[in-house]
JSON list of C-alpha atoms in Angstrom, two decimals:
[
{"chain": "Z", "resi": 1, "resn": "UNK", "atom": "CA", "xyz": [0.00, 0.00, 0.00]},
{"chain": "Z", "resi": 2, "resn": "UNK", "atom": "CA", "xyz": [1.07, 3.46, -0.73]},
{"chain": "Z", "resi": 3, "resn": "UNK", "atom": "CA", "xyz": [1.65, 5.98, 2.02]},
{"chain": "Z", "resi": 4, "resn": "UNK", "atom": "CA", "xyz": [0.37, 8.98, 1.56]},
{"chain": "Z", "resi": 5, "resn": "UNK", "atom": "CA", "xyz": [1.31, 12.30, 3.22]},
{"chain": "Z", "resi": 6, "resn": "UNK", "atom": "CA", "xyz": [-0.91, 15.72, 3.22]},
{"chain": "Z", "resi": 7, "resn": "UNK", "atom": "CA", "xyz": [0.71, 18.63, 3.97]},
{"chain": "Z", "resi": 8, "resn": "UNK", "atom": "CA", "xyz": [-1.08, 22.20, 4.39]},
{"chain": "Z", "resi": 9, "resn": "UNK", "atom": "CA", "xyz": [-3.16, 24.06, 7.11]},
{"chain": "Z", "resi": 10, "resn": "UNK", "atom": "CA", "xyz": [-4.85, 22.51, 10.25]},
{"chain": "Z", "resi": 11, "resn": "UNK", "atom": "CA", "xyz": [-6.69, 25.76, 11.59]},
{"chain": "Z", "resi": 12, "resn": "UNK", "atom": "CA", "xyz": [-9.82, 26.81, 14.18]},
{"chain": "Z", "resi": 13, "resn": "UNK", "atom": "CA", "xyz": [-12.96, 28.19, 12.23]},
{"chain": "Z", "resi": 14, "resn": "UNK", "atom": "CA", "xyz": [-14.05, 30.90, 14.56]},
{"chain": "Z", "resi": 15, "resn": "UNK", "atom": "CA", "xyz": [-17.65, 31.95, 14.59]},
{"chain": "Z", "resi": 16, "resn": "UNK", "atom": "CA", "xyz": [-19.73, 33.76, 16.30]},
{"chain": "Z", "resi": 17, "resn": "UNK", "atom": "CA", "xyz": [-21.07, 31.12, 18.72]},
{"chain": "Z", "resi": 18, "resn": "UNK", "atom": "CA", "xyz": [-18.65, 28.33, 17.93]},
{"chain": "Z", "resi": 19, "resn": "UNK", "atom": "CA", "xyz": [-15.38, 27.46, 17.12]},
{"chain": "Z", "resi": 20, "resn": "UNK", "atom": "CA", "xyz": [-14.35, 24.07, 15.19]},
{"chain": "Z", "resi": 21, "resn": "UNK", "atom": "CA", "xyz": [-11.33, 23.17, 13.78]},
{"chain": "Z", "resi": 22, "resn": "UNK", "atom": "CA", "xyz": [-10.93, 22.89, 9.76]},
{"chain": "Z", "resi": 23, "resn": "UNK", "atom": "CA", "xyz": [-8.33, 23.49, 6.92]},
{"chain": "Z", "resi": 24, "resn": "UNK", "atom": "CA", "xyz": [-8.91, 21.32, 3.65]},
{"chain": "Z", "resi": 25, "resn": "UNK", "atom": "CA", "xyz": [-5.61, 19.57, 4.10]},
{"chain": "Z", "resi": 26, "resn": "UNK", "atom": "CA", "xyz": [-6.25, 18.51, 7.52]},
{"chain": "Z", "resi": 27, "resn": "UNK", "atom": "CA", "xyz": [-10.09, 17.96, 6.28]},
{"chain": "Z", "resi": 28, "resn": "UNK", "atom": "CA", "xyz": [-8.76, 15.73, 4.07]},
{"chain": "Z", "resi": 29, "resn": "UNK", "atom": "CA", "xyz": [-6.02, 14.20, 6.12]},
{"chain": "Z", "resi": 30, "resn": "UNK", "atom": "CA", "xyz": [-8.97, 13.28, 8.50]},
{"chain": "Z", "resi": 31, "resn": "UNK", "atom": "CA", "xyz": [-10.83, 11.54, 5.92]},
{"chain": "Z", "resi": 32, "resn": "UNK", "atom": "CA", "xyz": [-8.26, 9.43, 4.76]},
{"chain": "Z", "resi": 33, "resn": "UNK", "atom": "CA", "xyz": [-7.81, 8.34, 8.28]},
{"chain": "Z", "resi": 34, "resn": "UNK", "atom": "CA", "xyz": [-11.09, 7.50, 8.71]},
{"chain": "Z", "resi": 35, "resn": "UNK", "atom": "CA", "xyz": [-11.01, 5.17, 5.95]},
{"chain": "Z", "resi": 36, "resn": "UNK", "atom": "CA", "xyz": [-7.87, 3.11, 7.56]},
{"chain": "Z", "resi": 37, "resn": "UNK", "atom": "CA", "xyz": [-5.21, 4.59, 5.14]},
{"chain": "Z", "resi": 38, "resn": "UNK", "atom": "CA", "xyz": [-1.63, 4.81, 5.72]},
{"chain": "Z", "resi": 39, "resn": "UNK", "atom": "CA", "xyz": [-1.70, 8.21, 6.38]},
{"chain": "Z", "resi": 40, "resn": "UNK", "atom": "CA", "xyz": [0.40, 11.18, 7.64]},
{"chain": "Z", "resi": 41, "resn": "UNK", "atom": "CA", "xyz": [0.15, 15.37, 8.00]},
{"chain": "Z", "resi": 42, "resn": "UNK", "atom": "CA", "xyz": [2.67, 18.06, 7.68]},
{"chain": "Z", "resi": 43, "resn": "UNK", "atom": "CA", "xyz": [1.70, 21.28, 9.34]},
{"chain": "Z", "resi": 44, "resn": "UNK", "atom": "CA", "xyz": [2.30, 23.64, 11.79]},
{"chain": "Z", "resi": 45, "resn": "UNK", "atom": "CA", "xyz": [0.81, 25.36, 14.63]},
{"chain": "Z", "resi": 46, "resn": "UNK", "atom": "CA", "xyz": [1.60, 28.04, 17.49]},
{"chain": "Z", "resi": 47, "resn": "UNK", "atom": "CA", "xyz": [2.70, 26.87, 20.64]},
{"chain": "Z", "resi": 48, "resn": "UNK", "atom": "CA", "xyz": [-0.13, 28.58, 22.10]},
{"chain": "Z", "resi": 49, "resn": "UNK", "atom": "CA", "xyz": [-3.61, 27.56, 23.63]},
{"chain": "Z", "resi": 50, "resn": "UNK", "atom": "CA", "xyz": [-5.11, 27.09, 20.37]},
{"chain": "Z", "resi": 51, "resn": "UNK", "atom": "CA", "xyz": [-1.94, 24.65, 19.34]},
{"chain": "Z", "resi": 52, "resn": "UNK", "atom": "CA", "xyz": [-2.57, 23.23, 22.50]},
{"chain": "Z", "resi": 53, "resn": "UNK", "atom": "CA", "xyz": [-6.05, 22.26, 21.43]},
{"chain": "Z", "resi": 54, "resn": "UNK", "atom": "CA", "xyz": [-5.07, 21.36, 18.00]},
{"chain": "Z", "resi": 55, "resn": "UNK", "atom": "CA", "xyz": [-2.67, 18.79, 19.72]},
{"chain": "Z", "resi": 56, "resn": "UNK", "atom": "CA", "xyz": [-5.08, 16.90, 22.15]},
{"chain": "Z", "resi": 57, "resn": "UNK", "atom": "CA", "xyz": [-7.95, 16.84, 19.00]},
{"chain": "Z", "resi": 58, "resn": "UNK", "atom": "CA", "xyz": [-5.59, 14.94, 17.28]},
{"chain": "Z", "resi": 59, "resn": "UNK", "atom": "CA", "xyz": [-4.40, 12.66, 20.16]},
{"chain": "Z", "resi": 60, "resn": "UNK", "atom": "CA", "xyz": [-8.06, 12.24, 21.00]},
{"chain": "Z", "resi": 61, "resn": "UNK", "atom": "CA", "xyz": [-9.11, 11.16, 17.61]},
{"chain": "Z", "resi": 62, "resn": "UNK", "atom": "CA", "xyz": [-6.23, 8.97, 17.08]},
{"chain": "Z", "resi": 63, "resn": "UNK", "atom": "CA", "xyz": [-4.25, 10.93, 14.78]},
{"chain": "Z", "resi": 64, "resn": "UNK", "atom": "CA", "xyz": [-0.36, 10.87, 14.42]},
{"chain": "Z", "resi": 65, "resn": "UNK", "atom": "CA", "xyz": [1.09, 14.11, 15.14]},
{"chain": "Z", "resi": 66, "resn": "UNK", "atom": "CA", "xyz": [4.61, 13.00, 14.09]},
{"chain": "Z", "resi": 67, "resn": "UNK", "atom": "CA", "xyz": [4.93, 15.93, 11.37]},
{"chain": "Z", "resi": 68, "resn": "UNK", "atom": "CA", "xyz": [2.85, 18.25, 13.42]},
{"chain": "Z", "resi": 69, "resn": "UNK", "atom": "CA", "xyz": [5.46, 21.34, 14.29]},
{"chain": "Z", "resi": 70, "resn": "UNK", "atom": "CA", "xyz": [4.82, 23.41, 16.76]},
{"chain": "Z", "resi": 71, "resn": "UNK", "atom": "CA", "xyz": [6.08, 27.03, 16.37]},
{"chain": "Z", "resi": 72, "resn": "UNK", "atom": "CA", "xyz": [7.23, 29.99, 18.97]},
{"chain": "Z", "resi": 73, "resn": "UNK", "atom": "CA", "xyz": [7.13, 32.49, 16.88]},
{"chain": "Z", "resi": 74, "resn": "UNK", "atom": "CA", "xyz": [4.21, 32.11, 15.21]},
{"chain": "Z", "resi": 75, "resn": "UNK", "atom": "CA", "xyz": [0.26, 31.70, 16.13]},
{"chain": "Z", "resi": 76, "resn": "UNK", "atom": "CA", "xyz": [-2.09, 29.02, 15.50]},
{"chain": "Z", "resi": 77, "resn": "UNK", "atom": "CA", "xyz": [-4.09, 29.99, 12.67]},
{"chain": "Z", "resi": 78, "resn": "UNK", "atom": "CA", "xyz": [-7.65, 30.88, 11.84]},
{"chain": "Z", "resi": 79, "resn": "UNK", "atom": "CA", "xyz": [-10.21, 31.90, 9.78]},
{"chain": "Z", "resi": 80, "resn": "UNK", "atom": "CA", "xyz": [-12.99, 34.24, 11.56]},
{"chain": "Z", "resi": 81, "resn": "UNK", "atom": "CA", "xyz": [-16.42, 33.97, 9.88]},
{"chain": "Z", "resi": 82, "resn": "UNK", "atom": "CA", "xyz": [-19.13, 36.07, 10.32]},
{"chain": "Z", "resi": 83, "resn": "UNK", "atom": "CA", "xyz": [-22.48, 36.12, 8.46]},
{"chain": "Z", "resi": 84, "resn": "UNK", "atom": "CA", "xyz": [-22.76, 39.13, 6.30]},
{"chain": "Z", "resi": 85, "resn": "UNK", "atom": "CA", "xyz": [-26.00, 39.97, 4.14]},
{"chain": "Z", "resi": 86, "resn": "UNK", "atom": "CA", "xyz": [-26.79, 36.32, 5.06]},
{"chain": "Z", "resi": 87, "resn": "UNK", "atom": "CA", "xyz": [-23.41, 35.21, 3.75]},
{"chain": "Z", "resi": 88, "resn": "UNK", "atom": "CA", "xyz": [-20.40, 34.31, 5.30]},
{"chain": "Z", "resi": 89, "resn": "UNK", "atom": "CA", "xyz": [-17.48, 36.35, 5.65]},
{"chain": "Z", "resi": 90, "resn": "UNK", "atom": "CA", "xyz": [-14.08, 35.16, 5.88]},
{"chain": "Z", "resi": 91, "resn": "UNK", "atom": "CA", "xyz": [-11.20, 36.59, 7.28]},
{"chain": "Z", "resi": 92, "resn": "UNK", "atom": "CA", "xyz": [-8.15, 34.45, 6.81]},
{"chain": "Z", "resi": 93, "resn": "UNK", "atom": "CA", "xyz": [-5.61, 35.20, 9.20]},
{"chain": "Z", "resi": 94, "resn": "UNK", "atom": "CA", "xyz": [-2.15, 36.14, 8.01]},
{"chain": "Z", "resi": 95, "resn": "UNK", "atom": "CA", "xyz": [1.63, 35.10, 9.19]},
{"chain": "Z", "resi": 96, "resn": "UNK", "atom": "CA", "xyz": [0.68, 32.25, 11.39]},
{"chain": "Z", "resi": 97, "resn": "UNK", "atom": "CA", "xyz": [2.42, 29.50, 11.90]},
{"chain": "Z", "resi": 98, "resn": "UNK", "atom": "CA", "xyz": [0.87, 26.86, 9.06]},
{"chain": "Z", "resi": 99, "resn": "UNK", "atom": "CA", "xyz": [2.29, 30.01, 6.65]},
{"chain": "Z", "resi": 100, "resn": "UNK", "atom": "CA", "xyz": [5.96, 29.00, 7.66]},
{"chain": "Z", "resi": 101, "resn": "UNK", "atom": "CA", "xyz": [5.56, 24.88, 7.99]},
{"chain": "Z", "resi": 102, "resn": "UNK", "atom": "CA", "xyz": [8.72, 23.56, 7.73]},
{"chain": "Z", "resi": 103, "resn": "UNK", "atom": "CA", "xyz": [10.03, 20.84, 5.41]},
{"chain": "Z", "resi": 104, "resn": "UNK", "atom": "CA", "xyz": [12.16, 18.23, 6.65]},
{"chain": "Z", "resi": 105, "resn": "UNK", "atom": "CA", "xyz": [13.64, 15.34, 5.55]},
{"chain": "Z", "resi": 106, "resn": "UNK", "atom": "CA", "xyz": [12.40, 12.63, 7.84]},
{"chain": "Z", "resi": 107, "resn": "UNK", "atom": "CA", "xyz": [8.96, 13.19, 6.00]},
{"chain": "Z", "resi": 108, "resn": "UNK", "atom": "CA", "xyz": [10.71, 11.08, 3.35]},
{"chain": "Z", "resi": 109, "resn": "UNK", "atom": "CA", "xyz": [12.40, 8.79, 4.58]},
{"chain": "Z", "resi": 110, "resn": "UNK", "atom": "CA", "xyz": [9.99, 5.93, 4.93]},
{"chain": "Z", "resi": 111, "resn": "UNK", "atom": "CA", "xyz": [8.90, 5.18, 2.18]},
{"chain": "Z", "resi": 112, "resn": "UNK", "atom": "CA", "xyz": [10.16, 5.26, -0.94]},
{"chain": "Z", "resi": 113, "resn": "UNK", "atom": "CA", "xyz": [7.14, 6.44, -2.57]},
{"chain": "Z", "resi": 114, "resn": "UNK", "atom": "CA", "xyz": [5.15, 8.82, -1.07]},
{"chain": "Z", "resi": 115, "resn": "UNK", "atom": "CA", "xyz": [1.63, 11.00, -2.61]},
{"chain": "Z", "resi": 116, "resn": "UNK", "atom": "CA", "xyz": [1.16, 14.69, -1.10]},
{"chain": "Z", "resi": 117, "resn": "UNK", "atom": "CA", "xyz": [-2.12, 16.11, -1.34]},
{"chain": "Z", "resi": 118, "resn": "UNK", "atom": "CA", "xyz": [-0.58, 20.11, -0.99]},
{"chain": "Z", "resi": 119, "resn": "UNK", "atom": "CA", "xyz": [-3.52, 22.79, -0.78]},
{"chain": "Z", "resi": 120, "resn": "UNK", "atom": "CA", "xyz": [-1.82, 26.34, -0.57]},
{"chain": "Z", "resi": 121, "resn": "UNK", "atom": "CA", "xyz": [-3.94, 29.35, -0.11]},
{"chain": "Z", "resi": 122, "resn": "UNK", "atom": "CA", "xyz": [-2.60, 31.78, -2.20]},
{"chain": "Z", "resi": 123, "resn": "UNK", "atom": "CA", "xyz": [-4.37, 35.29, -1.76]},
{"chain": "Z", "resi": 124, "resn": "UNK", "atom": "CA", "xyz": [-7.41, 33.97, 0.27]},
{"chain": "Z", "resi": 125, "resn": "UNK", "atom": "CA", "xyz": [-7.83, 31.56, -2.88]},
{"chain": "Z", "resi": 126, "resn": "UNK", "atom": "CA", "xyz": [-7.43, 27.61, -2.46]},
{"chain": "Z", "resi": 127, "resn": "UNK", "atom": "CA", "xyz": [-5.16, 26.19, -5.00]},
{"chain": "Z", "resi": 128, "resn": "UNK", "atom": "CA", "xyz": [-5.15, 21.84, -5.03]},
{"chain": "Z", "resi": 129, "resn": "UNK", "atom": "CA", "xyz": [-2.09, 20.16, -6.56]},
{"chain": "Z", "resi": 130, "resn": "UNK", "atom": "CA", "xyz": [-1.45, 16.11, -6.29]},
{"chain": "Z", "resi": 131, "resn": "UNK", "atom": "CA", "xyz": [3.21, 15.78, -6.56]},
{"chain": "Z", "resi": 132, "resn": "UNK", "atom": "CA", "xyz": [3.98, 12.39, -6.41]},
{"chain": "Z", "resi": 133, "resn": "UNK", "atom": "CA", "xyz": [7.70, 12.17, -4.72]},
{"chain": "Z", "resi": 134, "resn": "UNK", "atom": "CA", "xyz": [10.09, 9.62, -5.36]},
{"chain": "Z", "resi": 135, "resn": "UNK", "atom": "CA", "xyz": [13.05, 9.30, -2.80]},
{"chain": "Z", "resi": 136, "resn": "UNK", "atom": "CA", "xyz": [16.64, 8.51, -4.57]}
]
C-alpha cells in the first residue's frame, strides 16, 4: 500500500457562537484516516492555547502528530467567519504558523514512494495540486 502524506493548514474556524477546527488539508487528512489509510500530515501550529487544542484533538481522535510542528514564533491559525447579508465572511488570518511549515527530511524517509495532497492558499484563494515524490 502506498503511504500517503498531506501537507497544508490545520486551523480553528471561529464563529460567532462556535469554534471548530478545519483546513482542507487537515479535512482531508482526517478523511483518509477515517477510511484506515496509511496516512500522515505536515503542518504547523503556534505553541499557544489554540496549538494546544489542536494537539489533544488529534491525540483524541487517534491521529499521528509526528509531522505536526509546533512554532514559537508564530500563532495558530484561523479563519474568523461572520455572516454578512446572510453570507459568510471570511477573514483568513495572516503570518501564522501553518504560513511557515517547515520541510524536513524525515517526511521522506519511509517510504520510498510517497503522494502529497498540498492545498496552498494563495491570496485567500485555495489552490489543489497532487506531486507524487520519489526518494533517490
Amino acid at each position: 500500500m502506498k503511504k500517503i502524506l498531506c501537507f497544508g493548514e490545520v486551523l480553528w474556524d471561529v464563529y460567532p457562537d462556535k469554534i471548530e477546527i478545519g483546513g482542507a488539508p487537515f479535512n482531508v487528512y482526517h478523511r483518509l484516516h477515517s477510511f484506515g489509510l496509511d496516512v500522515n500530515f505536515i503542518s504547523s501550529v503556534g505553541k499557544d492555547k489554540l496549538g494546544n487544542n489542536v494537539i489533544n484533538y488529534f491525540q483524541k481522535n487517534n491521529l499521528s502528530t509526528n509531522f505536526l510542528n509546533v512554532d514559537k514564533n508564530y500563532q495558530t491559525g484561523q479563519v474568523l467567519i461572520n455572516p454578512k447579508s446572510g453570507e459568510p465572511d471570511y477573514d483568513i488570518l495572516e503570518n501564522v504558523a501553518w504560513d511557515y511549515i517547515p520541510f524536513k527530511k524525515k517526511f521522506f524517509q519511509s517510504s520510498s514512494k510517497i503522494y502529497v495532497n498540498n492545498f496552498i492558499n494563495l491570496e485567500k484563494k485555495r489552490k489543489s495540486d497532487i506531486i507524487e515524490i520519489h526518494n533517490r
